PDB file of C-alpha atoms in Angstrom:
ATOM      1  CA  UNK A   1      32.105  63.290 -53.817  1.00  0.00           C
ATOM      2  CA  UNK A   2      34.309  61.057 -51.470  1.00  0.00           C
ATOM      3  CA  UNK A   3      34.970  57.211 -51.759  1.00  0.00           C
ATOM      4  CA  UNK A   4      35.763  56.500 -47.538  1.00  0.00           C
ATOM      5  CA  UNK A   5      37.523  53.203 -46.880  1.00  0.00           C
ATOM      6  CA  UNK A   6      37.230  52.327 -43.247  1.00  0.00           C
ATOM      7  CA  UNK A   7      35.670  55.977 -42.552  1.00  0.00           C
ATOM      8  CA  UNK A   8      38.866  57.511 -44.613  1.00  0.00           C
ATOM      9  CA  UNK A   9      38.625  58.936 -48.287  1.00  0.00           C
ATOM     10  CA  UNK A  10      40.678  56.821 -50.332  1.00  0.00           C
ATOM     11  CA  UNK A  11      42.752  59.715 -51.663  1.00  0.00           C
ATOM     12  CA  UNK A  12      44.658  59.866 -48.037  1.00  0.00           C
ATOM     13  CA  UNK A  13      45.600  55.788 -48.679  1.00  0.00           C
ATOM     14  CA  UNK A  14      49.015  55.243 -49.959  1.00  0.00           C
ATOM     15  CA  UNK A  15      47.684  54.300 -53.725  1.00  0.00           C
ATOM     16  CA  UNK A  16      49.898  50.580 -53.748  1.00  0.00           C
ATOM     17  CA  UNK A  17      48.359  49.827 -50.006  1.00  0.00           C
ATOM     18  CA  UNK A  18      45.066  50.915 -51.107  1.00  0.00           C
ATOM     19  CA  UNK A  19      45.217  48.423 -54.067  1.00  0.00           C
ATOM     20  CA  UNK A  20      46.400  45.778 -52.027  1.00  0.00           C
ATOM     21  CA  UNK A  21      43.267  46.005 -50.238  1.00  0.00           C
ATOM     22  CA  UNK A  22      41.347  44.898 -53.412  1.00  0.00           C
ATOM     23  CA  UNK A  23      40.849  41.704 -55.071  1.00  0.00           C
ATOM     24  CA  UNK A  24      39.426  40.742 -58.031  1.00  0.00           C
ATOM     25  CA  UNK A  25      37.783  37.801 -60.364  1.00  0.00           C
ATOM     26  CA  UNK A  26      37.274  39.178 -63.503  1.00  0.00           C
ATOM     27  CA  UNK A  27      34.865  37.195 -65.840  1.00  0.00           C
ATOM     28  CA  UNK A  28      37.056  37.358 -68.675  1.00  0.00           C
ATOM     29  CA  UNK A  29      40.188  36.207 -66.512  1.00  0.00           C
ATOM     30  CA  UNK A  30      43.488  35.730 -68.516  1.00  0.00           C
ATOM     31  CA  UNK A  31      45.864  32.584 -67.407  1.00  0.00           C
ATOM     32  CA  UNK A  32      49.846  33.021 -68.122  1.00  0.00           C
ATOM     33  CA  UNK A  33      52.227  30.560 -69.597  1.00  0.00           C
ATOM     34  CA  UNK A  34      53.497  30.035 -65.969  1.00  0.00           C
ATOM     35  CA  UNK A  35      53.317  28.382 -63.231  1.00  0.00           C
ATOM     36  CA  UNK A  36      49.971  27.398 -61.479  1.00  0.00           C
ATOM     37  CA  UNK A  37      51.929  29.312 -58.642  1.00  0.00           C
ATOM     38  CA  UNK A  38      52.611  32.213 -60.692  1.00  0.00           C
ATOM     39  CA  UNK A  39      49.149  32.329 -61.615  1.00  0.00           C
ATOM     40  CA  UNK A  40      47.639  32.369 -58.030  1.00  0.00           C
ATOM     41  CA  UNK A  41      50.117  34.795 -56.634  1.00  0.00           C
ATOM     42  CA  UNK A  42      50.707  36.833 -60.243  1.00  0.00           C
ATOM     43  CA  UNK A  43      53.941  37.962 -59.321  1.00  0.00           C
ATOM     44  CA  UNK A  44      56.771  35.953 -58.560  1.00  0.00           C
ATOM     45  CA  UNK A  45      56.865  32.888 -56.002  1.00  0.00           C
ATOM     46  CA  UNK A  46      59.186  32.498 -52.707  1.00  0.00           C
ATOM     47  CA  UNK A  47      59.375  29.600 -50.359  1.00  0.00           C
ATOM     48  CA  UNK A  48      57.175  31.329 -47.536  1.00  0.00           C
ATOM     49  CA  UNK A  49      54.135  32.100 -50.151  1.00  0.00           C
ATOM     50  CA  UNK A  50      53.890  28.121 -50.810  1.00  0.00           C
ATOM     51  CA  UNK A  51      51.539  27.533 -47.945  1.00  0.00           C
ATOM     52  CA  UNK A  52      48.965  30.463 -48.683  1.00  0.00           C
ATOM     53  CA  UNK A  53      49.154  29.256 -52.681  1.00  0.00           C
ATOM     54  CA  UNK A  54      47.851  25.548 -51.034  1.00  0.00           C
ATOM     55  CA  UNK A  55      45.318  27.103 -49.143  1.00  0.00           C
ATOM     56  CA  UNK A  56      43.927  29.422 -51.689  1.00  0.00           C
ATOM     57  CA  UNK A  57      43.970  26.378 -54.188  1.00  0.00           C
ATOM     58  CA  UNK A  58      42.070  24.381 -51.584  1.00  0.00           C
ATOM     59  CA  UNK A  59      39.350  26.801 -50.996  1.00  0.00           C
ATOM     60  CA  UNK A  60      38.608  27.725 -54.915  1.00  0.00           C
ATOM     61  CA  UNK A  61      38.194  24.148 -55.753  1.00  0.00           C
ATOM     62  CA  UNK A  62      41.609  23.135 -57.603  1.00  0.00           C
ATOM     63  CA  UNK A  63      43.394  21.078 -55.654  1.00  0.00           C
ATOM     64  CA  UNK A  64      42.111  17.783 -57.085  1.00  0.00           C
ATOM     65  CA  UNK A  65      43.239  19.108 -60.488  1.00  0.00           C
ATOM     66  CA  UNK A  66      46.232  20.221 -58.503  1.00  0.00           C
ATOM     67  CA  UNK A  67      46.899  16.810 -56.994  1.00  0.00           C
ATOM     68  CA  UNK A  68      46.833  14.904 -60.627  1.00  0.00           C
ATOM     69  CA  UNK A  69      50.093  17.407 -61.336  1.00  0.00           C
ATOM     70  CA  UNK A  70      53.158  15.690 -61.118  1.00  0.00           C
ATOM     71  CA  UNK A  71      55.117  19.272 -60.196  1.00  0.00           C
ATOM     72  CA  UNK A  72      52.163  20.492 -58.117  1.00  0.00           C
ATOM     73  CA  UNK A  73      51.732  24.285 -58.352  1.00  0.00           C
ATOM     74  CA  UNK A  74      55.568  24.302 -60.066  1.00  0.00           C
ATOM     75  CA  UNK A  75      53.270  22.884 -63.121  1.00  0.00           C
ATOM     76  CA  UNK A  76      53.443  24.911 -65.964  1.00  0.00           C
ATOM     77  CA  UNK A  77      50.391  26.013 -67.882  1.00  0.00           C
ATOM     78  CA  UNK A  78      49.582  26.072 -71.488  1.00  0.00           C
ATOM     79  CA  UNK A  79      51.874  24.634 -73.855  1.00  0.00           C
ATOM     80  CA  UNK A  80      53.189  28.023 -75.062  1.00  0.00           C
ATOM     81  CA  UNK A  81      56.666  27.608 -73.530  1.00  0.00           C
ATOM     82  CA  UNK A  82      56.596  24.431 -72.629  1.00  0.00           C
ATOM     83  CA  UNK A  83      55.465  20.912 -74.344  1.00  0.00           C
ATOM     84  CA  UNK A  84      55.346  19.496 -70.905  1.00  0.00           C
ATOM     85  CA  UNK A  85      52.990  22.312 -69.937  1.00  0.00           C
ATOM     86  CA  UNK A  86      49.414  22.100 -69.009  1.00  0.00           C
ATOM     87  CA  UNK A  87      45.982  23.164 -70.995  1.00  0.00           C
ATOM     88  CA  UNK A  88      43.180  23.988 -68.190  1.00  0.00           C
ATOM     89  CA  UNK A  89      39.705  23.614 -68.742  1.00  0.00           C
ATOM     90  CA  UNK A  90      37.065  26.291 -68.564  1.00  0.00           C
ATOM     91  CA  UNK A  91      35.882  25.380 -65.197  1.00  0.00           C
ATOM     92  CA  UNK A  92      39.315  24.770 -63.562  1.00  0.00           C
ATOM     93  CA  UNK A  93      40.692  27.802 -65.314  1.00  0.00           C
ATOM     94  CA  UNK A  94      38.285  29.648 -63.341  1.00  0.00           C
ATOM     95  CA  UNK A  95      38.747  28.037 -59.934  1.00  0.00           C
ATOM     96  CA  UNK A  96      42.366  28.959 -60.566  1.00  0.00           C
ATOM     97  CA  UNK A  97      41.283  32.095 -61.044  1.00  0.00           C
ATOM     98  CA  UNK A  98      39.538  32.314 -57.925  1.00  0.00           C
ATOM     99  CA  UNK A  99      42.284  30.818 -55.933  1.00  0.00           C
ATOM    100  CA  UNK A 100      43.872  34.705 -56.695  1.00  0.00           C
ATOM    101  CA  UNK A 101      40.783  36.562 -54.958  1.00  0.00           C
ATOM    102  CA  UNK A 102      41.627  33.893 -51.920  1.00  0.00           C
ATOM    103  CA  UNK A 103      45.517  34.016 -52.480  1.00  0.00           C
ATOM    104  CA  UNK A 104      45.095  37.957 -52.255  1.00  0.00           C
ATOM    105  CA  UNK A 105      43.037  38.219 -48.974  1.00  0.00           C
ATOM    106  CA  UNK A 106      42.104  40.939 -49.791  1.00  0.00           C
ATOM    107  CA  UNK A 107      39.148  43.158 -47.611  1.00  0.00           C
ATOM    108  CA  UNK A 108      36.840  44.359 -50.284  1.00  0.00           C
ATOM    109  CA  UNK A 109      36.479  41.645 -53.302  1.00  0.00           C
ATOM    110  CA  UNK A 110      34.917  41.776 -56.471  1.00  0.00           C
ATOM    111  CA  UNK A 111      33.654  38.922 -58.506  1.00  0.00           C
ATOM    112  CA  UNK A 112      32.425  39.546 -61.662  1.00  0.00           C
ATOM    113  CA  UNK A 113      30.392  36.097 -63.106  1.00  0.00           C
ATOM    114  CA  UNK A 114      32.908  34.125 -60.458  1.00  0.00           C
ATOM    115  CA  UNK A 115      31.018  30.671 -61.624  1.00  0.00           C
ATOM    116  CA  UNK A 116      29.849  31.465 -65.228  1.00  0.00           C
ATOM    117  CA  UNK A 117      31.902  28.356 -66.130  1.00  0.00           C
ATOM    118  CA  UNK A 118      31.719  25.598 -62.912  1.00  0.00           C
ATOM    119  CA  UNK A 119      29.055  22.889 -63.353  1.00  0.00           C
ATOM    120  CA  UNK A 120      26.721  23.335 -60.230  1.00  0.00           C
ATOM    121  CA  UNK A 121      28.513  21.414 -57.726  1.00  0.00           C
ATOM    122  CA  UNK A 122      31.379  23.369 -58.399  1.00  0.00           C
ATOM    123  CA  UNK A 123      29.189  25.969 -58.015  1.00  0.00           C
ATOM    124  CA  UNK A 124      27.999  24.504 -54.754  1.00  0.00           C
ATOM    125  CA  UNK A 125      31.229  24.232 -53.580  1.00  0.00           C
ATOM    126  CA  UNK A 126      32.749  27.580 -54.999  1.00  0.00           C
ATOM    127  CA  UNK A 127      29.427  29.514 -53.276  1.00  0.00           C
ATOM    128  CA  UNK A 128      30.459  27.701 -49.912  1.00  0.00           C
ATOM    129  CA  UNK A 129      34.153  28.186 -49.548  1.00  0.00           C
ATOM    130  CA  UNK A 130      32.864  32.082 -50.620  1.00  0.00           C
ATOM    131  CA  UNK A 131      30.665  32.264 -47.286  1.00  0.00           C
ATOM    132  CA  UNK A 132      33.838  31.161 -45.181  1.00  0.00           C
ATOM    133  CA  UNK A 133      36.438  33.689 -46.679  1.00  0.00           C
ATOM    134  CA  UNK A 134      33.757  36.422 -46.388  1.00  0.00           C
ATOM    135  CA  UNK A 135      33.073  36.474 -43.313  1.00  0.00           C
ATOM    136  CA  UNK A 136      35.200  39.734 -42.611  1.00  0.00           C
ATOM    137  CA  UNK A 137      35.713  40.790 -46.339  1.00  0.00           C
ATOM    138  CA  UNK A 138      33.364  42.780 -48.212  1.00  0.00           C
ATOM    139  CA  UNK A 139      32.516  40.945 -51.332  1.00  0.00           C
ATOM    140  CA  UNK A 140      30.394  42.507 -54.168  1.00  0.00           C
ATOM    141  CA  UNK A 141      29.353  39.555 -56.566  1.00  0.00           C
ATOM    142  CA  UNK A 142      27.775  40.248 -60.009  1.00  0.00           C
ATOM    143  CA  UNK A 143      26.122  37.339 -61.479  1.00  0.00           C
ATOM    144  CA  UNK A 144      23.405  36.659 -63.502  1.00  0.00           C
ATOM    145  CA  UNK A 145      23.069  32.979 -61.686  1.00  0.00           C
ATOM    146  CA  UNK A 146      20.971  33.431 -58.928  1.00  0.00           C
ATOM    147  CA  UNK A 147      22.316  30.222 -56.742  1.00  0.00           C
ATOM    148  CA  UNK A 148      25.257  32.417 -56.241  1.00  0.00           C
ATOM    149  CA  UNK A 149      23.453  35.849 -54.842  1.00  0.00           C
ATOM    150  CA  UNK A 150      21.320  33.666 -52.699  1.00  0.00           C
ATOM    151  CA  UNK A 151      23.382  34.061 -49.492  1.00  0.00           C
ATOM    152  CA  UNK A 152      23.908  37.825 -50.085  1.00  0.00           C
ATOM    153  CA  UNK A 153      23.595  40.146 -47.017  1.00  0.00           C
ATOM    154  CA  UNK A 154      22.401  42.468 -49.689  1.00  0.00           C
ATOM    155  CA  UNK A 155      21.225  41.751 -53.588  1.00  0.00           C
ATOM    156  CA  UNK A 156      20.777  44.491 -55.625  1.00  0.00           C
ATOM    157  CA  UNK A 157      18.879  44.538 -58.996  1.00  0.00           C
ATOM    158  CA  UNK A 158      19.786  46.314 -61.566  1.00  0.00           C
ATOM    159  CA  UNK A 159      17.866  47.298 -64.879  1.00  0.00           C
ATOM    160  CA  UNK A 160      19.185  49.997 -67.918  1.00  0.00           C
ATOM    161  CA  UNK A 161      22.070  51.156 -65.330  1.00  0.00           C
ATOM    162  CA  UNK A 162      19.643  51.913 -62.530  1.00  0.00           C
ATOM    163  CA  UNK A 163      18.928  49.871 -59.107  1.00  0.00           C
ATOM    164  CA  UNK A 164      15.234  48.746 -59.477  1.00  0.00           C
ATOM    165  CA  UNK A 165      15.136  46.197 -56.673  1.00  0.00           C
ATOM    166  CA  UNK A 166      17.242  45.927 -53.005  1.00  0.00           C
ATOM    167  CA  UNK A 167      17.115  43.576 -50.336  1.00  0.00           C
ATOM    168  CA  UNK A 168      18.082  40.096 -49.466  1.00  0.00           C
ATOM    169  CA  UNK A 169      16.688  37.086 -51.061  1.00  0.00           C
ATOM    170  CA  UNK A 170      13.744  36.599 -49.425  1.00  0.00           C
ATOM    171  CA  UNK A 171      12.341  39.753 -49.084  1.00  0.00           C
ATOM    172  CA  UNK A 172      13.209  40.287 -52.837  1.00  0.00           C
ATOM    173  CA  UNK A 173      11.108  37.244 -53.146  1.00  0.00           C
ATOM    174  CA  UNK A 174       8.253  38.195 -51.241  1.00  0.00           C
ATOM    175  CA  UNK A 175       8.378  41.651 -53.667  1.00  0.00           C
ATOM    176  CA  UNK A 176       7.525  39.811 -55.942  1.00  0.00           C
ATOM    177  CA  UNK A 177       9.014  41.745 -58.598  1.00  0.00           C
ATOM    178  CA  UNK A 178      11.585  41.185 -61.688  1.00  0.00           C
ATOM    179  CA  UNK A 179      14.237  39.252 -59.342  1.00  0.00           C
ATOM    180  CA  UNK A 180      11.350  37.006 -57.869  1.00  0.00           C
ATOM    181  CA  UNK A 181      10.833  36.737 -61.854  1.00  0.00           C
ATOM    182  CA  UNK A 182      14.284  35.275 -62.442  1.00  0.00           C
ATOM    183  CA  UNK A 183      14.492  33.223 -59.245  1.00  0.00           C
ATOM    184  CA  UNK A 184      11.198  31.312 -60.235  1.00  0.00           C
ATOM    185  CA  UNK A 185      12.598  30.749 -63.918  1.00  0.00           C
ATOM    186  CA  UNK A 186      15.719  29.344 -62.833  1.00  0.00           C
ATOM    187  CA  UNK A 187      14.998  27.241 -60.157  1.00  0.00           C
ATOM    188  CA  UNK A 188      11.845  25.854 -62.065  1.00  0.00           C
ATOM    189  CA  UNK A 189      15.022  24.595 -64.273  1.00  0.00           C
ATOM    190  CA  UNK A 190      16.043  22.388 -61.154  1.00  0.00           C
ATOM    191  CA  UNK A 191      12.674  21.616 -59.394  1.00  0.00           C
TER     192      UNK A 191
END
């Protein structure tokens, strides 16, 4: 079989442009004793990279976190090399996390569980920025919380390793079947 990126099999891409072309948000992220710009760019930081580090902050949700840094994104994180560094919580850990995916812009983007730890507006707010950055991306989402497939083009549900269910949210729900299931028990949560 082929993999074709922009009609071409991915084998004719250069391997380091193909990757650049990817982003990702794993679930199980890691964050470095560095920087918060080190973490959003994951490589090291020059002067002309400061203004796409702001914006990716901005659009993930961390720059109120951001703002209450007296270094801004020079802060360092954890305390591992530094007592004046910074411990995260599990929700802003992962909107720094995100701010990579939107650092990156990237065209295809993969988010694995991309709000398993953001309280719902958060989650609002994560889902929204999303929709903006996607616009020309392609973004494959896997998430268990339905709020965040909502707005899918295409959701796809998937059983024992095999796609059971296709479409987008309301014709899944009109199916009637195991993902009109899981919508109904968690929105009765919030109804």
């Amino acid at each position: 079989g082929e993999i074709l990126l922009n009609g071409l099999d991915i084998r004719n891409y250069d391997v380091k442009e193909y990757r650049r072309y990817i982003g990702v948000v794993f679930q199980d992220f890691k964050l470095f004793a560095a920087t918060v710009a080190e973490n959003v760019v994951m490589d090291r930081v020059t002067v002309d990279m400061k203004e796409g580090i702001q914006d990716a902050v901005e659009k993930s949700g961390f720059a109120e976190k951001l703002a209450s840094f007296p270094l801004g994104t020079e802060q360092e994180l954890t305390k591992e090399f530094s007592e004046k560094g910074t411990d995260l919580s599990g929700g802003e850990a992962q909107k720094l996390a995100v701010a990579r995916a939107f650092y990156k812009d990237a065209g295809l983007v993969f988010l694995d569980e991309p709000s398993a730890a953001l309280d719902p507006i958060a989650e609002y707010q994560l889902n929204r920025a999303m929709k903006d950055v996607a616009k020309e991306k392609t973004v494959l989402s896997i998430s268990h919380r339905l709020s965040t497939t909502r707005d899918a083009d295409v959701i796809y549900v998937m059983e024992n390793g095999h796609v059971i269910e296709q479409g987008s949210h309301g014709e899944l729900l009109k199916l009637g079947g195991v993902y009109a299931a899981m919508w109904e028990a968690q929105a009765s949560r919030y109804a």
